[in-house]
XYZ file of C-alpha atoms in Angstrom:
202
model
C 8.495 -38.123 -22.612
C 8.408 -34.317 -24.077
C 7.899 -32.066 -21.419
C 4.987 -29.488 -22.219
C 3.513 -28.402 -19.034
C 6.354 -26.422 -16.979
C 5.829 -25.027 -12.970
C 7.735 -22.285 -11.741
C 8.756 -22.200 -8.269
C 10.509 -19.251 -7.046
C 11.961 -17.428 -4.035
C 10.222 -13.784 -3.709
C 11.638 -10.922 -5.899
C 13.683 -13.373 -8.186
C 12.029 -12.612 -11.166
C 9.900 -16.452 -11.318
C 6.831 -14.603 -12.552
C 8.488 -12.780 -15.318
C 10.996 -15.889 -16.347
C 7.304 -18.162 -16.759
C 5.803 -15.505 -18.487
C 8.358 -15.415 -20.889
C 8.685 -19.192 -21.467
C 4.564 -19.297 -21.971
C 4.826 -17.004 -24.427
C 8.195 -17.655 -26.846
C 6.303 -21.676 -26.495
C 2.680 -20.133 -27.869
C 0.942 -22.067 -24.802
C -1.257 -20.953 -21.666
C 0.631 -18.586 -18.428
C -1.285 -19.473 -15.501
C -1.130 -16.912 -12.656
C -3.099 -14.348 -11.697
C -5.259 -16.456 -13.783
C -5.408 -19.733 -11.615
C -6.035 -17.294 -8.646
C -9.360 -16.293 -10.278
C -9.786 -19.789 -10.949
C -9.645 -21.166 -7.793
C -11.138 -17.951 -6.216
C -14.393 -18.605 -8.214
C -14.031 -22.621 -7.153
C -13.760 -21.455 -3.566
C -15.719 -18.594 -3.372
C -12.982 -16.573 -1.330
C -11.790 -13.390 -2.875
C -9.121 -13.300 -5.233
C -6.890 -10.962 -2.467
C -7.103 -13.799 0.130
C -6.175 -16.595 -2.570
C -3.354 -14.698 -3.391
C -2.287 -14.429 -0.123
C -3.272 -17.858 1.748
C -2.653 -19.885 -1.471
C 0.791 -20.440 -1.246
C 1.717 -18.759 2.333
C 1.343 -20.214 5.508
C -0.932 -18.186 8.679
C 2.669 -17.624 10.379
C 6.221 -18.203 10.214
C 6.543 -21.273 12.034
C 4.727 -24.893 11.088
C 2.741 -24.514 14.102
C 0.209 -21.891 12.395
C -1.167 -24.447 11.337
C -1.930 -26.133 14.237
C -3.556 -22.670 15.717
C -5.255 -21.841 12.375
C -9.383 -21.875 12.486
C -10.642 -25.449 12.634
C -12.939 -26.998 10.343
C -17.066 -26.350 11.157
C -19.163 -29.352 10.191
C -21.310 -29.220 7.163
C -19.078 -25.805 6.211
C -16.518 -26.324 3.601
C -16.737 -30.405 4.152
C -15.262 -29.793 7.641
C -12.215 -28.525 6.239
C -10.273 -25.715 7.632
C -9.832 -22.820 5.860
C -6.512 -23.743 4.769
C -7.359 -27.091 3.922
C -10.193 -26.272 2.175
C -8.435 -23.746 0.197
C -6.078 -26.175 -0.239
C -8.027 -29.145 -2.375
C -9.521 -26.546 -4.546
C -6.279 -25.212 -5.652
C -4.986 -29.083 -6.177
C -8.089 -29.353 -8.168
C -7.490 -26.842 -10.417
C -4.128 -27.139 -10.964
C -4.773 -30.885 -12.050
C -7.742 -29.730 -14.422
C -5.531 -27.125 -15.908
C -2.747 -29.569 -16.175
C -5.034 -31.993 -18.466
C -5.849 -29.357 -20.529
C -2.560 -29.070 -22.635
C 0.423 -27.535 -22.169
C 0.762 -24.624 -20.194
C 3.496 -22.529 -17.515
C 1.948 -22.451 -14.021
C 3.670 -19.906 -11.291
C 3.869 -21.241 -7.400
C 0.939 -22.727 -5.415
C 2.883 -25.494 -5.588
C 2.216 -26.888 -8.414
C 5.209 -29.536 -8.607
C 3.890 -31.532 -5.851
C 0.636 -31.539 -7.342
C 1.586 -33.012 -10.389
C 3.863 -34.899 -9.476
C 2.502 -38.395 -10.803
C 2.680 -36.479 -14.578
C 5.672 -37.641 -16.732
C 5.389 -34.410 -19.148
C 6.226 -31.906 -16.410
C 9.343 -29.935 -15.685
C 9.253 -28.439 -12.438
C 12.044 -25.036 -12.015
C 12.751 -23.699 -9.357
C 13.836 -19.607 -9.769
C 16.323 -18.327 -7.341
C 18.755 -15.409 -7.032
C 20.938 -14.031 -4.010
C 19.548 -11.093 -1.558
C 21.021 -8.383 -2.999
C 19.589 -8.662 -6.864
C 15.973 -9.727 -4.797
C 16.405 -6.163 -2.998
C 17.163 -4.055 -5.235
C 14.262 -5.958 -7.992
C 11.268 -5.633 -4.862
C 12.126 -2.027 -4.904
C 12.142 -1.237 -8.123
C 9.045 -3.222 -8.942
C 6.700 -2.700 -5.786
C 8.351 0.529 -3.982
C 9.489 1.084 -0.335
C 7.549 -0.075 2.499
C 7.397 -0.082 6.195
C 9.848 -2.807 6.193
C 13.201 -3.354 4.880
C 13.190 -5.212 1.516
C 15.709 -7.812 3.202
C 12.442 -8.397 5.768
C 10.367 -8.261 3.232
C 12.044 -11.251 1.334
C 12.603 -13.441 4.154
C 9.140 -13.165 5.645
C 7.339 -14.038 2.337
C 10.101 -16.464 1.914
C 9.593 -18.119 5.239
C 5.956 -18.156 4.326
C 6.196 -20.025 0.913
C 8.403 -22.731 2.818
C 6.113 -23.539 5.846
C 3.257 -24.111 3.405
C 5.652 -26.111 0.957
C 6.704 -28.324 4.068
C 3.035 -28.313 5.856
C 1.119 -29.640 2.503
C 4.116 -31.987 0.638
C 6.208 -32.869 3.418
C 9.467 -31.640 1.491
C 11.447 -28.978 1.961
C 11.219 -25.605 -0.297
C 13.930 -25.076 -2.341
C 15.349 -28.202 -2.118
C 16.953 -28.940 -5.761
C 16.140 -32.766 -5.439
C 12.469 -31.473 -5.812
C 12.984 -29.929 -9.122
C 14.169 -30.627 -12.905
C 15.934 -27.734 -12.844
C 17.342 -24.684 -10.600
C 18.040 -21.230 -12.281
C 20.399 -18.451 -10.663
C 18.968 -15.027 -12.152
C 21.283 -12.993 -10.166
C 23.651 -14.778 -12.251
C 22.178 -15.789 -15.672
C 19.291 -12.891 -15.858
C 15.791 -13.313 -16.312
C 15.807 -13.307 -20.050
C 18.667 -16.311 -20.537
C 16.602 -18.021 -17.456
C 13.258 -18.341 -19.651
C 15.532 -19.287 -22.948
C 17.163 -22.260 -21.091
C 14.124 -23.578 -19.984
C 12.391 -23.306 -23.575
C 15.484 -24.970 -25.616
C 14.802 -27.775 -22.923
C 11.370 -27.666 -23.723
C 11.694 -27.479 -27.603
C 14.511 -30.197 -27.021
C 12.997 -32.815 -25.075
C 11.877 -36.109 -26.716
């Protein structure tokens, strides 16, 4: 089956954003990113700031945040935690998006959510600490911590919510169609591969 709906997973600072951006737009078809935040932020009615932020990153570093994040109040947010809550919104949307038509969706991790769909290709976007340094800087400036803490915290963050809501493990290239090396191919070949997939696919 053609592929036509592509997710982008990606470690922080690897250039995943930019590479789907690219792909949505050489294809003609819908980038979902800062606009499926809004989405789900108006679903939810959290902010857009916090759905950016808890969406795809887990309260700590460790599984167990989970475990000590706020519990569910009855008759508030079906009973759900905040998390969870937050949680079956964003599957929501994701799937109504999804059923729209083709489309690129960034993170939130959208693989796992469709993953009963035949017409998705799920990438993962990767690249070695050095390029991920050096691009954080450049793109979002200095900060009280070093870009190498930087990475691995939001890193860390992306994985314990992966693990916590799929039961797989981030980054895992069994999980994924395809796995693309930026430090080594560059953003620009990254989103070309994946369309001549795309454009290729039966």
């Amino acid at each position: 089956m053609k592929k036509t709906i592509i997710t982008i997973s990606r470690q922080f600072g690897s250039g995943g954003r930019s590479v789907g951006r690219q792909i949505a737009e050489k294809l003609g078809i819908p980038f979902y990113d800062k606009e499926l935040v809004e989405q789900i932020a108006l679903d939810s009615g959290f902010a857009p700031k916090f759905v950016e932020e808890h969406g795809e990153h887990s309260p700590g570093k460790s599984i167990l945040s989970y475990a000590f994040a706020s519990a569910g109040v009855p008759g508030v947010m079906n009973g759900l935690s905040t998390a969870d809550f937050l949680w079956t919104i964003q599957c929501n949307v994701i799937l109504q998006l999804a059923e729209k038509g083709p489309c690129v969706i960034v993170g939130r991790n959208a693989d796992y959510i469709l993953k009963d769909r035949k017409d998705v290709l799920n990438v993962f976007v990767h690249a070695d600490m050095d390029f991920r340094a050096d691009r954080i800087v450049r793109l979002y400036g200095e900060s009280e911590k070093s870009p190498v803490a930087r990475l691995q915290e939001k890193d860390k963050r992306r994985s314990v919510n992966y693990q916590h809501y799929t039961g797989r493990t981030w980054g895992d290239a069994e999980n994924y169609d395809l796995c693309l090396n930026t430090a080594v191919i560059g953003v620009d070949e990254a989103a070309d591969i994946v369309v001549n997939i795309v454009k290729n696919t039966k």
